[in-house]
Amino acid sequence: MIKLSELLKDARAGYTAGLAVTGDVEVCGITADSRKVAPGFVFVALPGLKFNGADFISDAVKSGAVAVLCTPSARLDDQSVTWITHEVPARIFPLMVAAWFQRQPEHLAAVTGTNGKTSVASFTKQIWEHMGLKAASVGTLGVVAPEYNEYTGMTTPDPVTLHKAMSDLCDLGIDHVVFEASSHGLAQYRLDGLNISAAAFTNLTRDHYDYHGSQENYFYAKSRLFGEVMKPGSTAVLNADCPIVREVADICWARGHRVITVGRHDGDIRLLHQASNPTGQEITVSYEGHLYDIKLSLVGSFQAINALMAVGLVIGCGGDPVQAFNSLAYLKSVEGRMEQAARHPSGARIYVDYAHTPDALETALEALRPHVRGKLSVVFGCGGDRDTGKREQMGQIACDKADRVYVTDDNPRSEDPAAIRAEILKGCPDASEVGDRGQAIRQAVAGLEAGDLLLVAGKGHERGQEIAGTIHEFDDVSEVRSAIASLSVEKEGRGTTPGGIRS
């Protein structure tokens, strides 16, 4: 049990204007889900895309809520509960949750940007672990730590899930955690209340315009991490190759943050040389007057910058630079991020990547091109009920950057799959259209020859495909391996003639 006034202490300090409270009560829980309300709980009525929490206030009170956080207009004429009102209750919610759980690991880092969040987060965790530290990551792949793995279904979980996980990780002795900070999560204040020591900004390209409405709003959501969430005097790790990073740097300067820049042509951490090989790349990096020659077992030139951004976060959280750079040689690729799924009998490699935006698809194809000795193929689609403006763009990019293009379905959701493919095909009219994603993968795999490379893009780590409101079990990596296995069976079935010649 805790007094409501204690839960609101930080909220009063930070957002006093407009915050009104009608009393003080003992509280034994807090939730934004009316179905989870129990006697003594605080119910938080948040507006949402599908449901409005205000519609469930009466249900929450009947279930025993002793206090309700809502907008002033949503308050009911009911004196049996304590009312906490604010024009933006989502701002108050995470601060109350942080006060409820109280404990957080000592070193917290976050990474935001359109592309690269999952890789940077994973690499940061891997570097910490190689340095002998107990670490965890929170993001698209869930909450991942030794002896703890919970899939949350969201890149940035809701405050209750997030802070409960932090408390659980403290129980396990984990003192280093890195978060993926999505634009949705930042716009909805889910990360507010975390004591973040360092944060990284990877890049900003077109994505989520269906939610944010414009690039300006999208950028504002991302920049909240540096201008509002992190306390003044923290460390910002910025990709110097991204043009808009100057605006982020200005925000950081105003907040008194230490800035570490990473880039190919400029930066505190500078990539001086990069050479690709069939299984990865060799890079030379400079930092504070020292040179580091590193062998990365990561395919894709952009992965070098992701790895160096991770080093920046480790340094920003107090890590030793020499240890951090030396740890890069031990990095492993991340699930669904430029992951080698299989090799064709001819030797051709097949990669699966989450690239689902125009910039991500272009970056992935350009990064793979140096590893191709024959033809570069790509299988991809676009999600339904999302930004429609990127579909033709992605078709044009695939046409320009790949030698063979297979347009298929991604997650059509409630939209007509054929209509989505038609919009993509406006940008690549000569592509092969194969609606069934599994069949598209099999067709692309069957066409591979020695020296070729295939990229299956868009779904990455996902284990399902949403069609007409139903999620069907589907995994790109499994489909690729199944296609390879089918080739082997077919090859064996043809048999050989007595002279050893394939029939």
Tab-separated table of N, CA, C and O in Angstrom, residues 284-380:
chain	number	residue	atom	x	y	z
A	284	THR	N	37.949	0.144	-39.881
A	284	THR	CA	38.917	0.891	-39.073
A	284	THR	C	38.196	2.103	-38.510
A	284	THR	O	37.523	2.839	-39.240
A	285	VAL	N	38.325	2.294	-37.214
A	285	VAL	CA	37.581	3.330	-36.504
A	285	VAL	C	38.540	4.177	-35.679
A	285	VAL	O	39.521	3.673	-35.126
A	286	SER	N	38.237	5.483	-35.592
A	286	SER	CA	39.020	6.366	-34.731
A	286	SER	C	38.142	6.929	-33.629
A	286	SER	O	36.957	7.213	-33.843
A	287	TYR	N	38.737	7.053	-32.431
A	287	TYR	CA	38.033	7.677	-31.298
A	287	TYR	C	39.070	8.198	-30.316
A	287	TYR	O	39.943	7.446	-29.870
A	288	GLU	N	38.983	9.483	-30.034
A	288	GLU	CA	39.868	10.149	-29.081
A	288	GLU	C	41.343	9.859	-29.369
A	288	GLU	O	42.133	9.558	-28.459
A	289	GLY	N	41.721	9.942	-30.653
A	289	GLY	CA	43.112	9.788	-31.047
A	289	GLY	C	43.603	8.355	-31.175
A	289	GLY	O	44.773	8.129	-31.511
A	290	HIS	N	42.726	7.381	-30.942
A	290	HIS	CA	43.117	5.977	-31.060
A	290	HIS	C	42.450	5.346	-32.284
A	290	HIS	O	41.309	5.681	-32.630
A	291	LEU	N	43.169	4.413	-32.933
A	291	LEU	CA	42.623	3.687	-34.076
A	291	LEU	C	42.311	2.252	-33.663
A	291	LEU	O	43.062	1.629	-32.905
A	292	TYR	N	41.199	1.747	-34.183
A	292	TYR	CA	40.775	0.374	-33.889
A	292	TYR	C	40.497	-0.354	-35.203
A	292	TYR	O	39.681	0.109	-36.001
A	293	ASP	N	41.199	-1.464	-35.440
A	293	ASP	CA	40.944	-2.325	-36.596
A	293	ASP	C	40.073	-3.483	-36.116
A	293	ASP	O	40.480	-4.247	-35.228
A	294	ILE	N	38.893	-3.618	-36.714
A	294	ILE	CA	37.892	-4.556	-36.195
A	294	ILE	C	37.345	-5.430	-37.319
A	294	ILE	O	37.033	-4.930	-38.400
A	295	LYS	N	37.209	-6.718	-37.042
A	295	LYS	CA	36.535	-7.633	-37.967
A	295	LYS	C	35.114	-7.858	-37.460
A	295	LYS	O	34.915	-8.407	-36.369
A	296	LEU	N	34.145	-7.416	-38.242
A	296	LEU	CA	32.739	-7.574	-37.883
A	296	LEU	C	32.128	-8.750	-38.626
A	296	LEU	O	32.232	-8.837	-39.850
A	297	SER	N	31.467	-9.639	-37.903
A	297	SER	CA	30.775	-10.759	-38.549
A	297	SER	C	29.340	-10.349	-38.859
A	297	SER	O	28.384	-11.074	-38.565
A	298	LEU	N	29.185	-9.178	-39.444
A	298	LEU	CA	27.873	-8.617	-39.762
A	298	LEU	C	27.839	-8.223	-41.229
A	298	LEU	O	28.689	-7.453	-41.690
A	299	VAL	N	26.876	-8.743	-41.965
A	299	VAL	CA	26.724	-8.398	-43.380
A	299	VAL	C	25.904	-7.121	-43.491
A	299	VAL	O	24.910	-6.943	-42.786
A	300	GLY	N	26.305	-6.229	-44.386
A	300	GLY	CA	25.586	-4.970	-44.593
A	300	GLY	C	26.394	-3.809	-44.065
A	300	GLY	O	26.683	-3.740	-42.869
A	301	SER	N	26.758	-2.890	-44.958
A	301	SER	CA	27.616	-1.774	-44.550
A	301	SER	C	26.994	-0.940	-43.442
A	301	SER	O	27.690	-0.427	-42.563
A	302	PHE	N	25.659	-0.792	-43.444
A	302	PHE	CA	24.995	0.039	-42.434
A	302	PHE	C	25.132	-0.538	-41.029
A	302	PHE	O	25.004	0.181	-40.033
A	303	GLN	N	25.406	-1.853	-40.939
A	303	GLN	CA	25.537	-2.472	-39.629
A	303	GLN	C	26.762	-1.958	-38.876
A	303	GLN	O	26.802	-2.010	-37.635
A	304	ALA	N	27.752	-1.466	-39.607
A	304	ALA	CA	28.931	-0.902	-38.943
A	304	ALA	C	28.542	0.329	-38.129
A	304	ALA	O	28.974	0.493	-36.986
A	305	ILE	N	27.726	1.197	-38.716
A	305	ILE	CA	27.271	2.387	-37.985
A	305	ILE	C	26.403	1.989	-36.804
A	305	ILE	O	26.518	2.555	-35.707
A	306	ASN	N	25.531	0.991	-36.990
A	306	ASN	CA	24.716	0.514	-35.867
A	306	ASN	C	25.602	0.036	-34.719
A	306	ASN	O	25.338	0.325	-33.550
A	307	ALA	N	26.655	-0.714	-35.054
A	307	ALA	CA	27.562	-1.224	-34.025
A	307	ALA	C	28.289	-0.086	-33.318
A	307	ALA	O	28.473	-0.115	-32.094
A	308	LEU	N	28.680	0.937	-34.066
A	308	LEU	CA	29.392	2.065	-33.466
A	308	LEU	C	28.461	2.935	-32.628
A	308	LEU	O	28.885	3.520	-31.620
A	309	MET	N	27.187	3.023	-33.023
A	309	MET	CA	26.208	3.723	-32.190
A	309	MET	C	26.082	3.007	-30.846
A	309	MET	O	25.956	3.647	-29.787
A	310	ALA	N	26.116	1.683	-30.888
A	310	ALA	CA	26.042	0.903	-29.655
A	310	ALA	C	27.249	1.188	-28.761
A	310	ALA	O	27.113	1.327	-27.540
A	311	VAL	N	28.422	1.294	-29.358
A	311	VAL	CA	29.621	1.644	-28.584
A	311	VAL	C	29.425	3.005	-27.913
A	311	VAL	O	29.772	3.194	-26.743
A	312	GLY	N	28.840	3.948	-28.656
A	312	GLY	CA	28.577	5.268	-28.094
A	312	GLY	C	27.690	5.202	-26.862
A	312	GLY	O	27.929	5.897	-25.862
A	313	LEU	N	26.649	4.362	-26.915
A	313	LEU	CA	25.759	4.205	-25.759
A	313	LEU	C	26.505	3.596	-24.571
A	313	LEU	O	26.307	3.999	-23.419
A	314	VAL	N	27.351	2.604	-24.847
A	314	VAL	CA	28.122	1.967	-23.777
A	314	VAL	C	29.047	2.994	-23.117
A	314	VAL	O	29.134	3.078	-21.881
A	315	ILE	N	29.730	3.800	-23.934
A	315	ILE	CA	30.600	4.852	-23.389
A	315	ILE	C	29.769	5.870	-22.614
A	315	ILE	O	30.162	6.321	-21.528
A	316	GLY	N	28.582	6.226	-23.162
A	316	GLY	CA	27.718	7.196	-22.509
A	316	GLY	C	27.221	6.737	-21.154
A	316	GLY	O	26.881	7.556	-20.292
A	317	CYS	N	27.177	5.419	-20.956
A	317	CYS	CA	26.754	4.859	-19.670
A	317	CYS	C	27.943	4.538	-18.768
A	317	CYS	O	27.807	3.819	-17.775
A	318	GLY	N	29.119	5.065	-19.146
A	318	GLY	CA	30.289	4.903	-18.287
A	318	GLY	C	31.208	3.762	-18.635
A	318	GLY	O	32.161	3.477	-17.892
A	319	GLY	N	30.981	3.080	-19.763
A	319	GLY	CA	31.809	1.940	-20.144
A	319	GLY	C	33.169	2.342	-20.678
A	319	GLY	O	33.342	3.441	-21.229
A	320	ASP	N	34.141	1.448	-20.540
A	320	ASP	CA	35.492	1.703	-21.026
A	320	ASP	C	35.525	1.610	-22.552
A	320	ASP	O	35.133	0.584	-23.118
A	321	PRO	N	36.004	2.652	-23.256
A	321	PRO	CA	35.999	2.650	-24.726
A	321	PRO	C	36.799	1.502	-25.340
A	321	PRO	O	36.340	0.882	-26.300
A	322	VAL	N	37.969	1.209	-24.811
A	322	VAL	CA	38.810	0.156	-25.394
A	322	VAL	C	38.102	-1.191	-25.306
A	322	VAL	O	38.047	-1.953	-26.283
A	323	GLN	N	37.525	-1.492	-24.153
A	323	GLN	CA	36.780	-2.742	-24.006
A	323	GLN	C	35.587	-2.784	-24.957
A	323	GLN	O	35.282	-3.826	-25.545
A	324	ALA	N	34.922	-1.641	-25.087
A	324	ALA	CA	33.737	-1.597	-25.943
A	324	ALA	C	34.088	-1.866	-27.400
A	324	ALA	O	33.434	-2.676	-28.075
A	325	PHE	N	35.130	-1.208	-27.908
A	325	PHE	CA	35.530	-1.421	-29.300
A	325	PHE	C	36.026	-2.848	-29.524
A	325	PHE	O	35.731	-3.458	-30.552
A	326	ASN	N	36.771	-3.378	-28.594
A	326	ASN	CA	37.271	-4.746	-28.734
A	326	ASN	C	36.133	-5.764	-28.735
A	326	ASN	O	36.253	-6.843	-29.324
A	327	SER	N	35.030	-5.434	-28.088
A	327	SER	CA	33.889	-6.350	-28.029
A	327	SER	C	33.174	-6.480	-29.368
A	327	SER	O	32.436	-7.447	-29.588
A	328	LEU	N	33.384	-5.537	-30.281
A	328	LEU	CA	32.664	-5.556	-31.562
A	328	LEU	C	32.983	-6.810	-32.377
A	328	LEU	O	32.147	-7.268	-33.164
A	329	ALA	N	34.154	-7.353	-32.207
A	329	ALA	CA	34.541	-8.543	-32.975
A	329	ALA	C	33.680	-9.746	-32.616
A	329	ALA	O	33.662	-10.734	-33.360
A	330	TYR	N	32.965	-9.676	-31.502
A	330	TYR	CA	32.179	-10.825	-31.039
A	330	TYR	C	30.675	-10.645	-31.270
A	330	TYR	O	29.883	-11.496	-30.859
A	331	LEU	N	30.280	-9.559	-31.927
A	331	LEU	CA	28.859	-9.327	-32.158
A	331	LEU	C	28.261	-10.377	-33.088
A	331	LEU	O	28.887	-10.811	-34.055
A	332	LYS	N	27.024	-10.729	-32.786
A	332	LYS	CA	26.261	-11.646	-33.629
A	332	LYS	C	25.074	-10.906	-34.230
A	332	LYS	O	24.537	-9.976	-33.617
A	333	SER	N	24.658	-11.333	-35.410
A	333	SER	CA	23.513	-10.680	-36.055
A	333	SER	C	22.263	-10.866	-35.212
A	333	SER	O	22.145	-11.817	-34.430
A	334	VAL	N	21.314	-9.961	-35.388
A	334	VAL	CA	20.088	-9.959	-34.601
A	334	VAL	C	18.994	-10.694	-35.357
A	334	VAL	O	18.918	-10.623	-36.599
A	335	GLU	N	18.148	-11.383	-34.634
A	335	GLU	CA	17.047	-12.122	-35.247
A	335	GLU	C	16.224	-11.212	-36.167
A	335	GLU	O	15.717	-10.179	-35.741
A	336	GLY	N	16.107	-11.615	-37.429
A	336	GLY	CA	15.284	-10.869	-38.375
A	336	GLY	C	15.895	-9.584	-38.877
A	336	GLY	O	15.252	-8.817	-39.602
A	337	ARG	N	17.157	-9.323	-38.515
A	337	ARG	CA	17.844	-8.125	-38.982
A	337	ARG	C	19.085	-8.557	-39.750
A	337	ARG	O	20.086	-8.936	-39.162
A	338	MET	N	18.987	-8.520	-41.062
A	338	MET	CA	20.054	-8.989	-41.937
A	338	MET	C	20.555	-10.351	-41.451
A	338	MET	O	21.743	-10.620	-41.343
A	339	GLU	N	19.596	-11.209	-41.172
A	339	GLU	CA	19.877	-12.550	-40.662
A	339	GLU	C	20.031	-13.523	-41.821
A	339	GLU	O	19.153	-13.617	-42.677
A	340	GLN	N	21.149	-14.246	-41.862
A	340	GLN	CA	21.313	-15.256	-42.903
A	340	GLN	C	20.423	-16.444	-42.558
A	340	GLN	O	20.648	-17.145	-41.575
A	341	ALA	N	19.411	-16.644	-43.378
A	341	ALA	CA	18.422	-17.692	-43.104
A	341	ALA	C	18.867	-19.050	-43.623
A	341	ALA	O	18.557	-20.081	-43.016
A	342	ALA	N	19.565	-19.059	-44.745
A	342	ALA	CA	19.975	-20.335	-45.348
A	342	ALA	C	20.926	-20.071	-46.502
A	342	ALA	O	21.116	-18.919	-46.936
A	343	ARG	N	21.494	-21.166	-47.014
A	343	ARG	CA	22.306	-21.101	-48.237
A	343	ARG	C	21.716	-22.073	-49.243
A	343	ARG	O	21.361	-23.213	-48.915
A	344	HIS	N	21.604	-21.618	-50.462
A	344	HIS	CA	21.113	-22.416	-51.574
A	344	HIS	C	22.161	-23.472	-51.918
A	344	HIS	O	23.367	-23.270	-51.676
A	345	PRO	N	21.749	-24.629	-52.453
A	345	PRO	CA	22.736	-25.647	-52.873
A	345	PRO	C	23.817	-25.082	-53.794
A	345	PRO	O	24.939	-25.601	-53.816
A	346	SER	N	23.501	-24.025	-54.509
A	346	SER	CA	24.485	-23.410	-55.407
A	346	SER	C	25.502	-22.572	-54.647
A	346	SER	O	26.511	-22.133	-55.210
A	347	GLY	N	25.223	-22.319	-53.367
A	347	GLY	CA	26.089	-21.453	-52.565
A	347	GLY	C	25.508	-20.066	-52.359
A	347	GLY	O	26.028	-19.286	-51.565
A	348	ALA	N	24.434	-19.727	-53.081
A	348	ALA	CA	23.803	-18.411	-52.940
A	348	ALA	C	23.269	-18.231	-51.524
A	348	ALA	O	22.685	-19.157	-50.945
A	349	ARG	N	23.478	-17.046	-50.951
A	349	ARG	CA	23.022	-16.767	-49.598
A	349	ARG	C	21.645	-16.102	-49.614
A	349	ARG	O	21.324	-15.335	-50.524
A	350	ILE	N	20.862	-16.381	-48.560
A	350	ILE	CA	19.517	-15.827	-48.441
A	350	ILE	C	19.401	-15.134	-47.090
A	350	ILE	O	19.667	-15.749	-46.040
A	351	TYR	N	19.017	-13.861	-47.097
A	351	TYR	CA	18.911	-13.074	-45.882
A	351	TYR	C	17.470	-12.632	-45.636
A	351	TYR	O	16.718	-12.363	-46.582
A	352	VAL	N	17.117	-12.543	-44.366
A	352	VAL	CA	15.815	-12.035	-43.946
A	352	VAL	C	16.049	-10.746	-43.175
A	352	VAL	O	16.906	-10.700	-42.284
A	353	ASP	N	15.299	-9.706	-43.517
A	353	ASP	CA	15.464	-8.429	-42.834
A	353	ASP	C	14.111	-7.749	-42.641
A	353	ASP	O	13.194	-7.932	-43.444
A	354	TYR	N	14.006	-6.962	-41.587
A	354	TYR	CA	12.763	-6.297	-41.206
A	354	TYR	C	12.462	-5.072	-42.073
A	354	TYR	O	11.433	-4.419	-41.871
A	355	ALA	N	13.328	-4.745	-43.013
A	355	ALA	CA	13.173	-3.530	-43.820
A	355	ALA	C	11.746	-3.392	-44.362
A	355	ALA	O	11.330	-4.151	-45.226
A	356	HIS	N	11.012	-2.394	-43.847
A	356	HIS	CA	9.622	-2.207	-44.271
A	356	HIS	C	9.312	-0.740	-44.581
A	356	HIS	O	8.159	-0.353	-44.690
A	357	THR	N	10.356	0.066	-44.702
A	357	THR	CA	10.203	1.458	-45.102
A	357	THR	C	11.043	1.682	-46.359
A	357	THR	O	11.958	0.901	-46.647
A	358	PRO	N	10.773	2.748	-47.115
A	358	PRO	CA	11.572	3.001	-48.323
A	358	PRO	C	13.067	3.083	-48.027
A	358	PRO	O	13.877	2.455	-48.709
A	359	ASP	N	13.436	3.849	-47.024
A	359	ASP	CA	14.858	4.009	-46.719
A	359	ASP	C	15.484	2.700	-46.270
A	359	ASP	O	16.607	2.361	-46.659
A	360	ALA	N	14.760	1.937	-45.442
A	360	ALA	CA	15.310	0.671	-44.953
A	360	ALA	C	15.521	-0.317	-46.091
A	360	ALA	O	16.534	-1.031	-46.136
A	361	LEU	N	14.568	-0.378	-47.012
A	361	LEU	CA	14.709	-1.297	-48.148
A	361	LEU	C	15.879	-0.876	-49.032
A	361	LEU	O	16.690	-1.722	-49.457
A	362	GLU	N	15.991	0.403	-49.301
A	362	GLU	CA	17.100	0.902	-50.127
A	362	GLU	C	18.440	0.636	-49.446
A	362	GLU	O	19.393	0.172	-50.083
A	363	THR	N	18.505	0.915	-48.153
A	363	THR	CA	19.743	0.708	-47.408
A	363	THR	C	20.138	-0.763	-47.404
A	363	THR	O	21.314	-1.104	-47.586
A	364	ALA	N	19.170	-1.648	-47.201
A	364	ALA	CA	19.460	-3.083	-47.160
A	364	ALA	C	19.977	-3.586	-48.506
A	364	ALA	O	20.960	-4.340	-48.566
A	365	LEU	N	19.314	-3.195	-49.586
A	365	LEU	CA	19.730	-3.650	-50.914
A	365	LEU	C	21.109	-3.105	-51.283
A	365	LEU	O	21.951	-3.823	-51.846
A	366	GLU	N	21.350	-1.835	-50.967
A	366	GLU	CA	22.658	-1.247	-51.267
A	366	GLU	C	23.755	-1.905	-50.434
A	366	GLU	O	24.882	-2.108	-50.914
A	367	ALA	N	23.417	-2.255	-49.194
A	367	ALA	CA	24.407	-2.881	-48.317
A	367	ALA	C	24.756	-4.290	-48.775
A	367	ALA	O	25.892	-4.746	-48.597
A	368	LEU	N	23.805	-4.975	-49.383
A	368	LEU	CA	24.050	-6.346	-49.835
A	368	LEU	C	24.760	-6.408	-51.183
A	368	LEU	O	25.410	-7.405	-51.494
A	369	ARG	N	24.625	-5.373	-51.979
A	369	ARG	CA	25.179	-5.390	-53.342
A	369	ARG	C	26.664	-5.764	-53.376
A	369	ARG	O	27.074	-6.571	-54.237
A	370	PRO	N	27.521	-5.254	-52.472
A	370	PRO	CA	28.942	-5.634	-52.540
A	370	PRO	C	29.191	-7.122	-52.299
A	370	PRO	O	30.264	-7.628	-52.631
A	371	HIS	N	28.233	-7.824	-51.718
A	371	HIS	CA	28.396	-9.250	-51.431
A	371	HIS	C	27.882	-10.129	-52.577
A	371	HIS	O	27.942	-11.356	-52.485
A	372	VAL	N	27.359	-9.503	-53.628
A	372	VAL	CA	26.745	-10.239	-54.737
A	372	VAL	C	27.748	-10.424	-55.876
A	372	VAL	O	28.388	-9.460	-56.298
A	373	ARG	N	27.847	-11.653	-56.351
A	373	ARG	CA	28.707	-11.926	-57.510
A	373	ARG	C	27.857	-12.221	-58.746
A	373	ARG	O	28.357	-12.179	-59.866
A	374	GLY	N	26.594	-12.521	-58.530
A	374	GLY	CA	25.687	-12.790	-59.647
A	374	GLY	C	24.559	-11.778	-59.657
A	374	GLY	O	24.773	-10.606	-59.931
A	375	LYS	N	23.333	-12.237	-59.310
A	375	LYS	CA	22.169	-11.346	-59.319
A	375	LYS	C	21.619	-11.177	-57.897
A	375	LYS	O	21.665	-12.092	-57.084
A	376	LEU	N	21.077	-9.992	-57.643
A	376	LEU	CA	20.468	-9.667	-56.358
A	376	LEU	C	18.950	-9.711	-56.506
A	376	LEU	O	18.385	-8.991	-57.332
A	377	SER	N	18.286	-10.563	-55.741
A	377	SER	CA	16.828	-10.696	-55.788
A	377	SER	C	16.212	-10.200	-54.487
A	377	SER	O	16.848	-10.248	-53.429
A	378	VAL	N	14.958	-9.752	-54.566
A	378	VAL	CA	14.263	-9.302	-53.366
A	378	VAL	C	12.806	-9.741	-53.406
A	378	VAL	O	12.156	-9.680	-54.459
A	379	VAL	N	12.309	-10.227	-52.272
A	379	VAL	CA	10.898	-10.544	-52.074
A	379	VAL	C	10.381	-9.564	-51.031
A	379	VAL	O	10.960	-9.472	-49.945
A	380	PHE	N	9.309	-8.825	-51.320
A	380	PHE	CA	8.780	-7.885	-50.337
A	380	PHE	C	7.334	-7.517	-50.655
A	380	PHE	O	6.824	-7.775	-51.744
